[in-house]
Short mmCIF file of C-alpha atoms in Angstrom, two decimals:
data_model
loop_
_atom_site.label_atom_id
_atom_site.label_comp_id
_atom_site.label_asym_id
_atom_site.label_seq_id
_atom_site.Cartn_x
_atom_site.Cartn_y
_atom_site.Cartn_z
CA UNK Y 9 -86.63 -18.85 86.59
CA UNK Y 10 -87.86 -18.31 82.88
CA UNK Y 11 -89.87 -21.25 81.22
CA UNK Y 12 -91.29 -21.73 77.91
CA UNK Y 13 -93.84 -24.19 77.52
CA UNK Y 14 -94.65 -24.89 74.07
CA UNK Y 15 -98.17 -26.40 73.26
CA UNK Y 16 -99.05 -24.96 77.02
CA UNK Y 17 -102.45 -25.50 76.19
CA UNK Y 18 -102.31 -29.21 75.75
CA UNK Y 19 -102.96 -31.86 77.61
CA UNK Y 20 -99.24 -32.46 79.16
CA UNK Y 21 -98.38 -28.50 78.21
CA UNK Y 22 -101.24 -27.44 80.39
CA UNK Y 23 -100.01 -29.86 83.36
CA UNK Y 24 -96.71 -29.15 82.87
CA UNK Y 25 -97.14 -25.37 82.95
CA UNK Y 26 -99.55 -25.57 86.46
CA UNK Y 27 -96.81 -27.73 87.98
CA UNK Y 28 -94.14 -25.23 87.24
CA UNK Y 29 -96.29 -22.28 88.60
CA UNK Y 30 -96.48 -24.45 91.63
CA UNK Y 31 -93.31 -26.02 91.95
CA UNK Y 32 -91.45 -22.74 91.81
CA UNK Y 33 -92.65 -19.60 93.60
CA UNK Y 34 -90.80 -17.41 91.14
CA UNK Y 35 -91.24 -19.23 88.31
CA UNK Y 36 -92.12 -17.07 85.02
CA UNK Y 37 -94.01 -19.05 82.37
CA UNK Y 38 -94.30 -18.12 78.55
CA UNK Y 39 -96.66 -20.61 76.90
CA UNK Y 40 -97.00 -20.96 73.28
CA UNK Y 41 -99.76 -22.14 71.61
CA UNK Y 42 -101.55 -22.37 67.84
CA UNK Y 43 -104.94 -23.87 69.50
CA UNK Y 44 -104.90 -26.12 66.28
CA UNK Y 45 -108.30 -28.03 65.38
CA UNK Y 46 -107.30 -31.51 65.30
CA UNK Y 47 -109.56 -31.08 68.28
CA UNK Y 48 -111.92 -28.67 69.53
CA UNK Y 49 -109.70 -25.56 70.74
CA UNK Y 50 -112.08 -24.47 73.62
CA UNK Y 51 -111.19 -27.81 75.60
CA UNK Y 52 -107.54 -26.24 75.29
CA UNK Y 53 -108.53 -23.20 76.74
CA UNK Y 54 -110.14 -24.68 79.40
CA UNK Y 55 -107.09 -26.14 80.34
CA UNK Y 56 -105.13 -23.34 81.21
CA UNK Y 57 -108.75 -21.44 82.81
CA UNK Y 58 -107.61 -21.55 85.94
CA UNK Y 59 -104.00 -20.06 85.46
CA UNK Y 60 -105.58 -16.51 85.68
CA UNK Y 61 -103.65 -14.10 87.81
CA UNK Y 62 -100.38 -16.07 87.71
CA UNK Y 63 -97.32 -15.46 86.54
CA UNK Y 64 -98.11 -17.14 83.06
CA UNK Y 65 -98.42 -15.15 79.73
CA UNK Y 66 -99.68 -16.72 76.92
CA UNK Y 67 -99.05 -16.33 72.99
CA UNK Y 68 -101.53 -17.81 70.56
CA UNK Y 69 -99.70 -18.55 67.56
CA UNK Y 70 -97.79 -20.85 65.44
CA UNK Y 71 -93.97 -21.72 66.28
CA UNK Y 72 -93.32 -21.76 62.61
CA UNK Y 73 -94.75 -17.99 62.14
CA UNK Y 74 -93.49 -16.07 65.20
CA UNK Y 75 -90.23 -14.24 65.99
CA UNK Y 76 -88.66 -16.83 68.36
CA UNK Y 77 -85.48 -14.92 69.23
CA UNK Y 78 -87.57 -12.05 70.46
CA UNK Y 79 -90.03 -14.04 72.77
CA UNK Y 80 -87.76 -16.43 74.24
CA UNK Y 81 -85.15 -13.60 75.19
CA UNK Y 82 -84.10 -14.51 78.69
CA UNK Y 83 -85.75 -18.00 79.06
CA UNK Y 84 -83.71 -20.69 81.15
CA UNK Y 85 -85.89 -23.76 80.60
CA UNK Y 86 -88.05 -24.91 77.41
CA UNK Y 87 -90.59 -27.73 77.05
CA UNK Y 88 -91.10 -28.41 73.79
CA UNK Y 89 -94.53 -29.93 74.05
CA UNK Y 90 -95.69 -28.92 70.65
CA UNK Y 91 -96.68 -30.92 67.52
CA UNK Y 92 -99.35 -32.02 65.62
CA UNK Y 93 -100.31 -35.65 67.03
CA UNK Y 94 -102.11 -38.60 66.06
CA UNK Y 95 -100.99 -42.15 64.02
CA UNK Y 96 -104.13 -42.42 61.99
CA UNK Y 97 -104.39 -39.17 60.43
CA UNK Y 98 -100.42 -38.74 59.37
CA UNK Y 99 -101.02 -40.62 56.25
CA UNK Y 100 -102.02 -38.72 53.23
CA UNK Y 101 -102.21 -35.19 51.73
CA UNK Y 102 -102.07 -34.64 56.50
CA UNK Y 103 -98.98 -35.61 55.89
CA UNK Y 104 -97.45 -31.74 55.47
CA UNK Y 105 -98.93 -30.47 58.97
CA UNK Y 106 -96.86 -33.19 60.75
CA UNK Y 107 -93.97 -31.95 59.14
CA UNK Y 108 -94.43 -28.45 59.47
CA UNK Y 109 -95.51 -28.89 62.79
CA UNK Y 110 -93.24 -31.29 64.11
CA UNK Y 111 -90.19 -31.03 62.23
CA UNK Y 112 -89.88 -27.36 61.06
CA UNK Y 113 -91.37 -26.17 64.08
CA UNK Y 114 -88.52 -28.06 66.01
CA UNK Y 115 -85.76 -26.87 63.80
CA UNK Y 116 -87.00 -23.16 64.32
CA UNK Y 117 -87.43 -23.71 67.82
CA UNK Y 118 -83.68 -25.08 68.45
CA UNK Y 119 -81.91 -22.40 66.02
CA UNK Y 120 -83.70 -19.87 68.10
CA UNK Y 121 -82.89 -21.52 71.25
CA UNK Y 122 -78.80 -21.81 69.92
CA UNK Y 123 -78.65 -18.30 70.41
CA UNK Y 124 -80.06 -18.24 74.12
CA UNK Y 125 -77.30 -17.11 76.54
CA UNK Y 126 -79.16 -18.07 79.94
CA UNK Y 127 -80.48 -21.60 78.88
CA UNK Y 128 -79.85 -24.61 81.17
CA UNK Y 129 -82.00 -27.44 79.51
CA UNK Y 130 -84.31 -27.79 76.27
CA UNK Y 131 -86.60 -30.78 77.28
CA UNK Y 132 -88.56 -32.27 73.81
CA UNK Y 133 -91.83 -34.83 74.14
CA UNK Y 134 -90.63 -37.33 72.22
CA UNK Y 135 -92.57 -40.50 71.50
CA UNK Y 136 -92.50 -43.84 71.77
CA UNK Y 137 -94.21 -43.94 68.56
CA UNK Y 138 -90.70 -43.66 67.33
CA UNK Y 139 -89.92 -47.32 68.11
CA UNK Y 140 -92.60 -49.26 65.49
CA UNK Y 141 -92.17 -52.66 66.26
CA UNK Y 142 -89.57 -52.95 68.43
CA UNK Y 143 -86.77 -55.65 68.20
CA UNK Y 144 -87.00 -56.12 71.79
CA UNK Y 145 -88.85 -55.55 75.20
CA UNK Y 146 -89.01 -53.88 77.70
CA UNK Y 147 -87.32 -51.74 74.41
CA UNK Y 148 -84.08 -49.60 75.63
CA UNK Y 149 -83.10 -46.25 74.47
CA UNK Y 150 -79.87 -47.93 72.11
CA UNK Y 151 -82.21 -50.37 70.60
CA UNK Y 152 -83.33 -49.20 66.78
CA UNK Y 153 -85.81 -46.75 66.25
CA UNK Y 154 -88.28 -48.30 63.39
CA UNK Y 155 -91.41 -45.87 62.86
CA UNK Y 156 -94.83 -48.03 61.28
CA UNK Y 157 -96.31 -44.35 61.02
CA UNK Y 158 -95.63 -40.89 59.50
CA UNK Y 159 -96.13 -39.54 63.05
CA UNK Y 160 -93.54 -41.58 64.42
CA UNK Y 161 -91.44 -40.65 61.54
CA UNK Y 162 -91.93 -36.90 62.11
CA UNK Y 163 -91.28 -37.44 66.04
CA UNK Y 164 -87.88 -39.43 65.21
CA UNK Y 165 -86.88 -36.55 63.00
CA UNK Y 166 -87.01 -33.79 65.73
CA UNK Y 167 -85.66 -35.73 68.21
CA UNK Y 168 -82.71 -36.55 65.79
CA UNK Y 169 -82.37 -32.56 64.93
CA UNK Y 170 -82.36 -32.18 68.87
CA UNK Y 171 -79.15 -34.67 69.08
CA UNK Y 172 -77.77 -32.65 66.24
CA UNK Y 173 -78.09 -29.50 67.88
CA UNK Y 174 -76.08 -30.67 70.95
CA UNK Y 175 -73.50 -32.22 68.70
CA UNK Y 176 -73.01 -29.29 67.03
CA UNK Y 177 -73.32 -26.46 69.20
CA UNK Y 178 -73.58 -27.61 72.77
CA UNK Y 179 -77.58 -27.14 73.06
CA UNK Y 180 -78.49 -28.92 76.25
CA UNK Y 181 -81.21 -30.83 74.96
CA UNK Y 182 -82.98 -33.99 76.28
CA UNK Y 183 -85.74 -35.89 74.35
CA UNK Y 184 -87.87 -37.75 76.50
CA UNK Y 185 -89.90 -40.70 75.05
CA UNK Y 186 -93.38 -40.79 76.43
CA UNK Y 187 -95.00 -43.72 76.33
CA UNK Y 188 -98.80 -43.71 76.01
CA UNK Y 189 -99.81 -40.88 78.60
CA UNK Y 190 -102.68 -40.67 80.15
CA UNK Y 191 -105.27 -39.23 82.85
CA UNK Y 192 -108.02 -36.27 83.97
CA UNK Y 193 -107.68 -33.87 80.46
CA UNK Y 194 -106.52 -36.84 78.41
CA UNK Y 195 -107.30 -35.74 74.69
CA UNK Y 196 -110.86 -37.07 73.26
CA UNK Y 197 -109.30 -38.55 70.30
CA UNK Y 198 -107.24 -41.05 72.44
CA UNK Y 199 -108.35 -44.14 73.39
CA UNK Y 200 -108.89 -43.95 77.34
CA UNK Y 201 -111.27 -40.92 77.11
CA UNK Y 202 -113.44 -42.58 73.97
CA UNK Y 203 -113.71 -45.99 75.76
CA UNK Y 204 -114.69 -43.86 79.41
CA UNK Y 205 -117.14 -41.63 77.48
CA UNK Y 206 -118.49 -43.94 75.86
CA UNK Y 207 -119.47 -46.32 79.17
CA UNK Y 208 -120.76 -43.16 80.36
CA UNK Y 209 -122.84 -42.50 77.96
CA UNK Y 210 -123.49 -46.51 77.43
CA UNK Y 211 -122.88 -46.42 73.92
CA UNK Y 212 -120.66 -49.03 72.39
CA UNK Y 213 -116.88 -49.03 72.74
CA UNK Y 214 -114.68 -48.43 69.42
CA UNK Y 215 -111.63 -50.95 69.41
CA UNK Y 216 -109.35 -51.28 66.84
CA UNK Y 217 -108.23 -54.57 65.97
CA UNK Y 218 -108.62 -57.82 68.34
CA UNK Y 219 -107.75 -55.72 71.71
CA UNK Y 220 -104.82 -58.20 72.57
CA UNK Y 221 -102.34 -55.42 71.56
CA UNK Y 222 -99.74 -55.00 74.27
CA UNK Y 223 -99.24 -51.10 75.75
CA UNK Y 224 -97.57 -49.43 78.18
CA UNK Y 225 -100.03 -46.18 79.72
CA UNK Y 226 -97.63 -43.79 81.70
CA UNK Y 227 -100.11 -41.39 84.02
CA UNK Y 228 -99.33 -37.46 83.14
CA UNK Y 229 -98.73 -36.46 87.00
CA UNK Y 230 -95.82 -39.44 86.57
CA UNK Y 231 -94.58 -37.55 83.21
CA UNK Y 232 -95.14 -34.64 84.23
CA UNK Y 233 -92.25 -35.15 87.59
CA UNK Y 234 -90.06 -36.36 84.77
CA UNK Y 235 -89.43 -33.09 82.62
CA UNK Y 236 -89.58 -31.29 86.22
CA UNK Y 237 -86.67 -34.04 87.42
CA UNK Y 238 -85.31 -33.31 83.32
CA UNK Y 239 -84.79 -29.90 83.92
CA UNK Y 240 -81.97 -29.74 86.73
CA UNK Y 241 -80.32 -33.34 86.39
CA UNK Y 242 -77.02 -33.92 85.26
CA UNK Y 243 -77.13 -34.87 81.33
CA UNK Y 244 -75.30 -35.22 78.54
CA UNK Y 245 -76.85 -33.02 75.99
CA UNK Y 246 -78.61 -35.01 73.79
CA UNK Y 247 -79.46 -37.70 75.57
CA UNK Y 248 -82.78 -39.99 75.23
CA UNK Y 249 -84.67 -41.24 77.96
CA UNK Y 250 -87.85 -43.43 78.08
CA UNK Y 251 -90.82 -42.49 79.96
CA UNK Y 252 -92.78 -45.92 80.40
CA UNK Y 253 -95.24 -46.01 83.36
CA UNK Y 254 -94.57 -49.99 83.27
CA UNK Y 255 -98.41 -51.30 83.00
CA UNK Y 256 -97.53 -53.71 79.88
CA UNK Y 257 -101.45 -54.37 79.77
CA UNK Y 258 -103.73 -55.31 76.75
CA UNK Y 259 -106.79 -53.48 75.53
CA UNK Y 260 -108.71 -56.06 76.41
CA UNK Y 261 -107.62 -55.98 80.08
CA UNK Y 262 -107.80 -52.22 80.10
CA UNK Y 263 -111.42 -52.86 79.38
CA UNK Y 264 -111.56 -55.73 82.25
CA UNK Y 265 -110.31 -52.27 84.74
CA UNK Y 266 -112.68 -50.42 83.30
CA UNK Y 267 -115.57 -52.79 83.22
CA UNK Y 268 -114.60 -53.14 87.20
CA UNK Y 269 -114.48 -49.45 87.83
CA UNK Y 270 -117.84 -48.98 85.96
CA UNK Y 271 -119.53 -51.26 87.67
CA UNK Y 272 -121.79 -52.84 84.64
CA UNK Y 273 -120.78 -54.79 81.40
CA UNK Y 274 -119.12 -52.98 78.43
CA UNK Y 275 -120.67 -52.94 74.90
CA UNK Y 276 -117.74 -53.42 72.55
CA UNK Y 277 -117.51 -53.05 68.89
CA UNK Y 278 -114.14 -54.09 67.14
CA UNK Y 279 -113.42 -52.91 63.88
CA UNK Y 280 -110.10 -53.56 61.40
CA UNK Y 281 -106.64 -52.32 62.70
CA UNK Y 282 -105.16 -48.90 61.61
CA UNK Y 283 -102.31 -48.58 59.84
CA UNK Y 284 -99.47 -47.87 61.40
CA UNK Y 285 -100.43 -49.28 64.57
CA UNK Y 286 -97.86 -51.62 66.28
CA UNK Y 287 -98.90 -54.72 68.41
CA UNK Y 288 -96.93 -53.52 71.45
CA UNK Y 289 -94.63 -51.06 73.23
CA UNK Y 290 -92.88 -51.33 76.15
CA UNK Y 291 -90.11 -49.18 76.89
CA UNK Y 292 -87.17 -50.07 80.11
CA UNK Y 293 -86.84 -47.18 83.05
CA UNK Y 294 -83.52 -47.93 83.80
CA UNK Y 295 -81.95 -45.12 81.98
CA UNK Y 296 -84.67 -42.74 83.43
CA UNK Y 297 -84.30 -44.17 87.07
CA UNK Y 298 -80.34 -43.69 86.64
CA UNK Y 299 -80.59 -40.21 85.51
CA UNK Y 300 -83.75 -38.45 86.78
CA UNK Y 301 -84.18 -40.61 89.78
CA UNK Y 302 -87.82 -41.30 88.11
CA UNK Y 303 -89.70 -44.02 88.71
CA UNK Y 304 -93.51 -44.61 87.75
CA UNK Y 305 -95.92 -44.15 91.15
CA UNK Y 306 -99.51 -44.28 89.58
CA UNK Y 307 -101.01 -47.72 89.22
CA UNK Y 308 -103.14 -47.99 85.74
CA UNK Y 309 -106.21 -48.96 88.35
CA UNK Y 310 -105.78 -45.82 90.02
CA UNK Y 311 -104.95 -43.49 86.84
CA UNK Y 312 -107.90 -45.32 84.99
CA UNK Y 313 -110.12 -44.54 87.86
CA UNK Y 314 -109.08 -40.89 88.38
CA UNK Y 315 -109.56 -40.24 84.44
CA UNK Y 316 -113.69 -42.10 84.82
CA UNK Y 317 -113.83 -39.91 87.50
CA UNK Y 318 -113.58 -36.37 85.54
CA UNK Y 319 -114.91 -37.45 82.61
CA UNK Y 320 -118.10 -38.63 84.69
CA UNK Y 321 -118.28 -34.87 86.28
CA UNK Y 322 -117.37 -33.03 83.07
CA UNK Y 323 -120.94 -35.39 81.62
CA UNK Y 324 -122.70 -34.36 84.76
CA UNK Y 325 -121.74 -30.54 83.58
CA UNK Y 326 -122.55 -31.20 80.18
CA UNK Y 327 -119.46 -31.49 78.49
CA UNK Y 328 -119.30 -34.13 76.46
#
């Protein structure tokens, strides 16, 4: 079997990629990656560091820049894990790398794929970003997507050129709506790793807004068995399928966790909400639990406390 990983060096691309080298003993893995500095690229290359000597090849460069048709010659399987993330820093003159990155780079990606003889399933990270405020929850796939964000916007617009693709020329494409992921590798930006670092390091804790926004955190081993289970199941091309890992917690009970796991009282400083931030998401696993057979198996306690756990050892090493 022939998989591309896009954004392999990312924080789900990275997991995604070691699970296929171990999931499938003859598993051939092309990863594509720009190594982008919305954060520090040598935290991506640690994440593939130990795939050395596998059957993995990697190809530093941007989707939008490379000759597509030639690299993915052959591949059965793509993960579209790509894309420039991040709600607070789409606004603006940013604005163009979120669509060049998550829009063009899609559209090249699928014509490319179009042509593919031996492909059984394009899998694109979609978001649940692409929700906004939802008119209802747990929020189902039919409900209507209403982006607060240019992110979200940019993440509704590939998934939509991903249903267009298999409208229009059979491309067996699934989007899968991730819902807050999380876990060891978790990007620093996000808000799991800053509040854990920050205990660490017993500096105060950032929080946006009055904490009683509503989230649901999916662990990345959970997502990860998704686009696995997304890969061989039986789907309509096109098709959209929440990935929700069914906490439906606050921040300011995520903090009560992680006050518990770190064993001494949290220093908190709340500042103004971000634009484009929405007061909860929740997303329903029926449709994935009907057609992947997924189901959610990491407790936020657990995932929380196996996320404190590296980032306490990567401290100890001197990472920060």
């Amino acid at each position: 079997m022939r998989f591309v990983v896009t954004g392999a060096a990312g924080f789900i691309g990275s997991n995604i990629t070691r699970r296929l080298l171990d999931y499938h003993s003859d598993a051939d893995v092309l990863g594509i990656d720009s190594f982008s500095d919305y954060y520090d690229p040598q935290l991506k290359r640690e994440n593939l560091s130990t795939l050395d000597g596998r059957r993995f090849r990697l190809i530093e460069a941007d989707l939008n820049e490379i000759d597509l048709a030639t690299e993915l010659r052959g591949v059965n399987v793509i993960y579209h894990e790509a894309g420039q993330p991040g709600v607070r820093k789409s606004w603006g003159s940013d604005f163009e790398l979120y669509t060049n990155a998550n829009i063009r780079a899609t559209q090249r990606l699928l014509e490319a794929a179009r042509t593919l003889t031996n492909l059984t399933r394009f899998i694109y990270a979609s978001s649940s970003s692409v929700y906004g405020e939802a008119e209802t929850y747990p929020t189902t796939e039919t409900d209507r997507p209403m982006p607060r964000s240019p992110y979200g916007v940019t993440k509704l617009a590939a998934e939509h050129l991903c249903s267009l693709y298999a409208s229009n020329f059979g491309l067996p494409t699934v989007s899968l709506r991730y819902f807050t992921v999380y876990g060891p590798g978790q990007r620093p930006d996000m808000a799991f790793t800053r509040f854990i670092t920050a205990a660490l390091l017993g500096e105060p804790i950032t929080v946006y807004g009055s904490g009683e926004q509503i989230r649901e955190f999916t662990y990345v081993s959970d997502i990860v068995e998704a686009n696995v289970l997304a890969a061989t199941a039986e789907l309509t091309p096109g098709s959209v399928i929440n990935l929700s890992g069914g906490s439906s917690v606050s921040v300011n009970e995520v903090l009560k966790v992680l006050e518990r796991i770190h064993g001494a009282e949290l220093v908190v400083q709340r500042l103004a909400s971000v634009p484009g931030d929405v007061f909860r998401t929740g997303g329903s696993t029926a449709s994935a639990k009907d057609l992947l057979g997924w189901r959610p198996s990491i407790s936020l306690e657990a995932g929380l406390r196996a996320q404190y756990d590296w980032k306490k050892s990567q401290l100890e090493f001197g990472a920060r």
